[in-house]
CSV table of C-alpha atoms in Angstrom, one decimal:
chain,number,residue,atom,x,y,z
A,1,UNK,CA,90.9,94.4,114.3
A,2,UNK,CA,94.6,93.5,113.0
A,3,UNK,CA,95.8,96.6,111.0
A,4,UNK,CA,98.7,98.5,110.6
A,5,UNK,CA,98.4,102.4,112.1
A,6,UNK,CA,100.6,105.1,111.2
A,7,UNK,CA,101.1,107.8,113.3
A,8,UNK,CA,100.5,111.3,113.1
A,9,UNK,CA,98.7,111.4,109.9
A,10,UNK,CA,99.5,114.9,109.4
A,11,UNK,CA,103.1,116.1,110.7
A,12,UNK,CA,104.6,119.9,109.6
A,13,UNK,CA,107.9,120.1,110.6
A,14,UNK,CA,110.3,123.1,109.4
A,15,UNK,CA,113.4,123.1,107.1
A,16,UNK,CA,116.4,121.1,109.0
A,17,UNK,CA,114.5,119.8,111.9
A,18,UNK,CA,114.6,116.7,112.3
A,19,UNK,CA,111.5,114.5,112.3
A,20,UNK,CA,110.0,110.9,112.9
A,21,UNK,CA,107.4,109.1,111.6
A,22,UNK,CA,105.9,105.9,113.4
A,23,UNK,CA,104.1,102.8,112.0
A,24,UNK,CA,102.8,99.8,113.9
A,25,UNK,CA,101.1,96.6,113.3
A,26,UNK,CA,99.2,94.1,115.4
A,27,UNK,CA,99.5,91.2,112.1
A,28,UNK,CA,102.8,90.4,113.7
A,29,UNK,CA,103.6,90.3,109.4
A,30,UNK,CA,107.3,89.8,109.4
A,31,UNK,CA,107.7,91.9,106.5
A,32,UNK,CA,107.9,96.4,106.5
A,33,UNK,CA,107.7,98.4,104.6
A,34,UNK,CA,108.4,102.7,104.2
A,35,UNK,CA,107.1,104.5,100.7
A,36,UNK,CA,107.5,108.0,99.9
A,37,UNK,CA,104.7,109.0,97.2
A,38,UNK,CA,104.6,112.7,95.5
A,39,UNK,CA,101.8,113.8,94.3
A,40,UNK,CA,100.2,112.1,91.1
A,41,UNK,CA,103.3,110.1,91.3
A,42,UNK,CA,104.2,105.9,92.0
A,43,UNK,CA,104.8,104.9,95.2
A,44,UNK,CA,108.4,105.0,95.6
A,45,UNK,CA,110.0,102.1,98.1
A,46,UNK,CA,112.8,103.7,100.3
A,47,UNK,CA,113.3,100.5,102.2
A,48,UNK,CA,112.2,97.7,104.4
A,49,UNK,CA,112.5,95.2,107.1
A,50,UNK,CA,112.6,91.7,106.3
A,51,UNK,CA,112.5,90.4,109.7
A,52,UNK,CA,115.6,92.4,111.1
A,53,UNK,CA,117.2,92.7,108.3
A,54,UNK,CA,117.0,96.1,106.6
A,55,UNK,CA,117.3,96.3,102.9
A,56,UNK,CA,118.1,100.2,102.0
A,57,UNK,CA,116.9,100.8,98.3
A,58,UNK,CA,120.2,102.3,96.2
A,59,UNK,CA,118.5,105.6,95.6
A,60,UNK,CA,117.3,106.2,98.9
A,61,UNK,CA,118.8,109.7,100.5
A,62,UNK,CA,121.0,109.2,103.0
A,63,UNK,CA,118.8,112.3,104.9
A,64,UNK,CA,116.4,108.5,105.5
A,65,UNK,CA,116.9,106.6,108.1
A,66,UNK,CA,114.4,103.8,109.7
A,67,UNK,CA,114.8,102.3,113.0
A,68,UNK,CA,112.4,98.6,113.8
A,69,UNK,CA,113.0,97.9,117.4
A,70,UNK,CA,110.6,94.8,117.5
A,71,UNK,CA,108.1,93.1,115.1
A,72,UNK,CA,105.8,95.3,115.8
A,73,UNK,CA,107.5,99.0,115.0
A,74,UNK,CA,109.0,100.6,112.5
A,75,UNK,CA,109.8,104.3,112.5
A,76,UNK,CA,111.0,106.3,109.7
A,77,UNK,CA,113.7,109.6,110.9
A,78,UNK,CA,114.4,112.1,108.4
A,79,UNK,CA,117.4,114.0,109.5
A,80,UNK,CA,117.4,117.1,107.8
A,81,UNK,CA,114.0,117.6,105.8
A,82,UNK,CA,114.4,119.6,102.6
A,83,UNK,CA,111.0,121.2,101.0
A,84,UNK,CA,111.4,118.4,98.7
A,85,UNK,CA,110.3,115.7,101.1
A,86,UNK,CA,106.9,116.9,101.5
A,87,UNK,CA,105.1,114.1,100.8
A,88,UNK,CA,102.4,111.4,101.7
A,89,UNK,CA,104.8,108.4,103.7
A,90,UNK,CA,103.2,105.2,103.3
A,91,UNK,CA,104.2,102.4,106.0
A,92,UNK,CA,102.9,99.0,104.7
A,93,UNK,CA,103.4,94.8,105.5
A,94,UNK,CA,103.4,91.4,104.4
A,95,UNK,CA,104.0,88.2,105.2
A,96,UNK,CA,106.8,87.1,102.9
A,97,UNK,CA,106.0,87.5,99.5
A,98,UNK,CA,102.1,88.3,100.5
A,99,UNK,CA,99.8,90.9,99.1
A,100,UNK,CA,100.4,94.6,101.5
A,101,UNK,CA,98.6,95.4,103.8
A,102,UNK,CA,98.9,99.5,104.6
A,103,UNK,CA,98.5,102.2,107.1
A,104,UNK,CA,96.4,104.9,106.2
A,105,UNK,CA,100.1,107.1,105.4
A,106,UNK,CA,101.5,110.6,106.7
A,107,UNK,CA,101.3,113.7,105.1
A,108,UNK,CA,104.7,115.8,105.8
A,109,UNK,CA,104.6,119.1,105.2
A,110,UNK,CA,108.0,120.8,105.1
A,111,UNK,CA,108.0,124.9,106.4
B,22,UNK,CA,114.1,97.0,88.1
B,23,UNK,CA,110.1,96.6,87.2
B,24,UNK,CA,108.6,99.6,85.5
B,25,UNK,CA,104.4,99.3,86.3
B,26,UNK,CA,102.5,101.8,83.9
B,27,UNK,CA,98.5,102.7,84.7
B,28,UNK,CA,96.8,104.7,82.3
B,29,UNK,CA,94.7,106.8,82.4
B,30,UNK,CA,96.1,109.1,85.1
B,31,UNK,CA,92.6,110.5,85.5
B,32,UNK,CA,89.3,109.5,84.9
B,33,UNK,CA,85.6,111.2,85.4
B,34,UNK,CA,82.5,109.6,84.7
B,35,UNK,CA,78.6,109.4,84.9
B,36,UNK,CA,76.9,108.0,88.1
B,37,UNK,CA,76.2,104.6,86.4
B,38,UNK,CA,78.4,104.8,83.8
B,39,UNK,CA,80.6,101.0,83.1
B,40,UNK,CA,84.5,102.2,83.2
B,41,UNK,CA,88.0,100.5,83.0
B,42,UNK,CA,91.7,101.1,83.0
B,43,UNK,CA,94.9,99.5,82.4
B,44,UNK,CA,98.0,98.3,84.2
B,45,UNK,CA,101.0,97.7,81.9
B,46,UNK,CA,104.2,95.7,83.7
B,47,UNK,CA,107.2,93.7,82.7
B,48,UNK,CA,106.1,90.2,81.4
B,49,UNK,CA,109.4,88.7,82.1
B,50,UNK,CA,110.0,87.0,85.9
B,51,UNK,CA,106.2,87.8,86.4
B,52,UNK,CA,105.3,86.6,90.0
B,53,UNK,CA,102.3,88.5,91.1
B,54,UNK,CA,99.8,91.6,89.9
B,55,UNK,CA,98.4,93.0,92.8
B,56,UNK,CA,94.9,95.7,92.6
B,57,UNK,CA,94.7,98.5,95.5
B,58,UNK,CA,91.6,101.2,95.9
B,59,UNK,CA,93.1,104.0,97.7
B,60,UNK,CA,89.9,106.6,98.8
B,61,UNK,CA,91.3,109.7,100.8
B,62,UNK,CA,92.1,109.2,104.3
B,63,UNK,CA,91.8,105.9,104.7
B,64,UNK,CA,95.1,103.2,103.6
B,65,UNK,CA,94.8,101.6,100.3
B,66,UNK,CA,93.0,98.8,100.2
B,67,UNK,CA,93.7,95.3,98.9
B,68,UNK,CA,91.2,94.4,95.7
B,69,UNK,CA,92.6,91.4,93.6
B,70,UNK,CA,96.2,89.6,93.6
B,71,UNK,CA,96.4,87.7,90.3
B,72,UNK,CA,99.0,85.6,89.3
B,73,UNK,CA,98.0,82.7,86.4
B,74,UNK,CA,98.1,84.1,83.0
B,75,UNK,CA,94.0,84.1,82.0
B,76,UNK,CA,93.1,84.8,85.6
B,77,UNK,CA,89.8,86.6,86.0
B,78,UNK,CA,88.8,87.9,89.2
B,79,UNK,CA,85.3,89.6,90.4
B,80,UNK,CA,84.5,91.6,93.4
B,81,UNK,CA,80.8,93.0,93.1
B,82,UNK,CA,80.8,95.4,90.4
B,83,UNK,CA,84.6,95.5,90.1
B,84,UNK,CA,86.3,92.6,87.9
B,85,UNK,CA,89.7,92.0,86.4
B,86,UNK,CA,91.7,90.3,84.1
B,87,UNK,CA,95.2,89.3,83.6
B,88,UNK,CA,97.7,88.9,80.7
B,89,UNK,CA,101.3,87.5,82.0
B,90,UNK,CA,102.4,87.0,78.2
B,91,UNK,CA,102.3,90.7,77.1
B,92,UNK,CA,102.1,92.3,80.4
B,93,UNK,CA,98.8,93.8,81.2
B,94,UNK,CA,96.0,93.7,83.5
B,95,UNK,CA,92.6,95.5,83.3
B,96,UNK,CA,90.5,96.4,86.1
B,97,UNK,CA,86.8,97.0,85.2
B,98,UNK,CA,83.9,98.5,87.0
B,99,UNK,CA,80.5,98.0,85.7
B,100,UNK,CA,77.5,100.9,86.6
B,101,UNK,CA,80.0,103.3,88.6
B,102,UNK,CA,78.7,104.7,91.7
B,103,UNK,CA,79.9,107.7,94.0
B,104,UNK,CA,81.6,105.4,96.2
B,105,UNK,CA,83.5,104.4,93.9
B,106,UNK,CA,86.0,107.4,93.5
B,107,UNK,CA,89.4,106.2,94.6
B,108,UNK,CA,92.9,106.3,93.2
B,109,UNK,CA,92.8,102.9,92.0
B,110,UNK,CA,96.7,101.2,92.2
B,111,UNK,CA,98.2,98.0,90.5
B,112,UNK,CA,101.5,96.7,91.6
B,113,UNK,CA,103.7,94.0,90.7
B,114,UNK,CA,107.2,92.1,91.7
B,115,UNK,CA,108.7,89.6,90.4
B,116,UNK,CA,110.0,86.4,91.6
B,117,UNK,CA,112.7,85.2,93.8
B,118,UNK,CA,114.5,88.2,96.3
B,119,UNK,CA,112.7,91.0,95.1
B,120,UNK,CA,109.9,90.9,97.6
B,121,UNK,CA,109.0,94.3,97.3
B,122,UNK,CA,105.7,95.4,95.1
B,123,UNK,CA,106.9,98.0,91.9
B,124,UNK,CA,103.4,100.7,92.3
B,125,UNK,CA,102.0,102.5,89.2
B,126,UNK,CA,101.1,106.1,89.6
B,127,UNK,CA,97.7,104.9,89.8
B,128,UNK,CA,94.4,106.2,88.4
B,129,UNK,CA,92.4,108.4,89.7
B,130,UNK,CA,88.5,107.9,89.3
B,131,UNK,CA,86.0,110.4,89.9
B,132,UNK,CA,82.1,109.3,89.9
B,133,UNK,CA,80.2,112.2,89.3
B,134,UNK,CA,76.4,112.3,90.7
């Protein structure tokens, strides 16, 4: 089946190490997505790929970075992780201006 | 920017208990209102995307409505079942470059047994 898979789906890494997060999709959706959600809060876009061209949101740390090699990948590096990027990551995609369609998300733990 | 609002945050009801909730967004540049079901460990998945003022949509037991005028959407689920405990999401962008969806904070139903 097409879907979009997010891998690990449970990384701990420790204060200042850095750490990436991989999503891939086989919808060959020319559209990516990364969302950072807290607990009990929104989904919070940090940025995305339209095709390759990457569109940073303004508030997005500079401590994010993403990397999509080909249609297929998109990774999410964190250079530096602070305890307050413990959170559930949330890779998604769409076809242009489409409804989502979303990995099943990584939970980051920060030590 | 867009500014989606769900209320309530949290929500427990009855084994066959009828339930609903709200999704409040911007009514201006209105493009799209997009319904997710989020149960844990799996990805959130897509229910309705809603887009003509009026629009009522229906799923099984799960319906909703739209309002582009004054911004709101209600999702509805009639005779609640234990499978039916999710975070349930709305989302919405508007129209031209902003692609992206705007999430609420979702709300999270429990079906109790």
């Amino acid at each position: 089946d097409a879907m979009v898979i997010q891998n690990p789906r449970y990384q701990v890494t420790q204060f200042g190490k850095p750490v990436t997060l991989s999503c891939s999709q086989t919808l060959n959706h020319n559209v990516m997505y990364w969302y950072q959600q807290k607990s009990s809060q929104a989904p919070k876009l940090l940025f995305h790929y339209y095709d390759k061209d990457f569109n940073n949101e303004a508030d997005t740390p500079d401590n994010f970075q993403s990397r999509r090699p080909n249609t297929s990948f998109c990774f999410l590096d964190i250079r530096s992780p602070g305890l307050g990027d413990a959170a559930m990551y949330l890779c998604a995609t769409s076809r242009d201006q489409s409804g989502y369609t979303f990995g099943s998300g990584t939970r980051l733990t920060v030590v | 920017i867009l500014n989606v609002e769900q209320s309530p945050q949290s929500l427990h009801v009855q084994e066959g208990d009828s339930t609903n909730f709200t999704c409040s967004f911007p009514s201006s540049n209105f493009y799209a209102l997009h319904w997710y079901r989020w149960e844990t460990a799996k990805s959130p998945e897509a229910l309705f995307v809603m887009t003509l003022n009026g629009d009522e949509k229906k799923k099984g037991r799960i319906s909703a409505t739209l309002n582009t005028k004054e911004g709101y959407s209600y999702l509805y689920i009639k005779g609640s079942q234990p499978e039916d405990s999710a975070t349930y999401l709305c989302a919405s962008h508007g129209s031209g470059s902003a692609r992206q969806l705007t999430f609420g904070s979702g709300t999270q139903l429990t079906v109790l047994p």
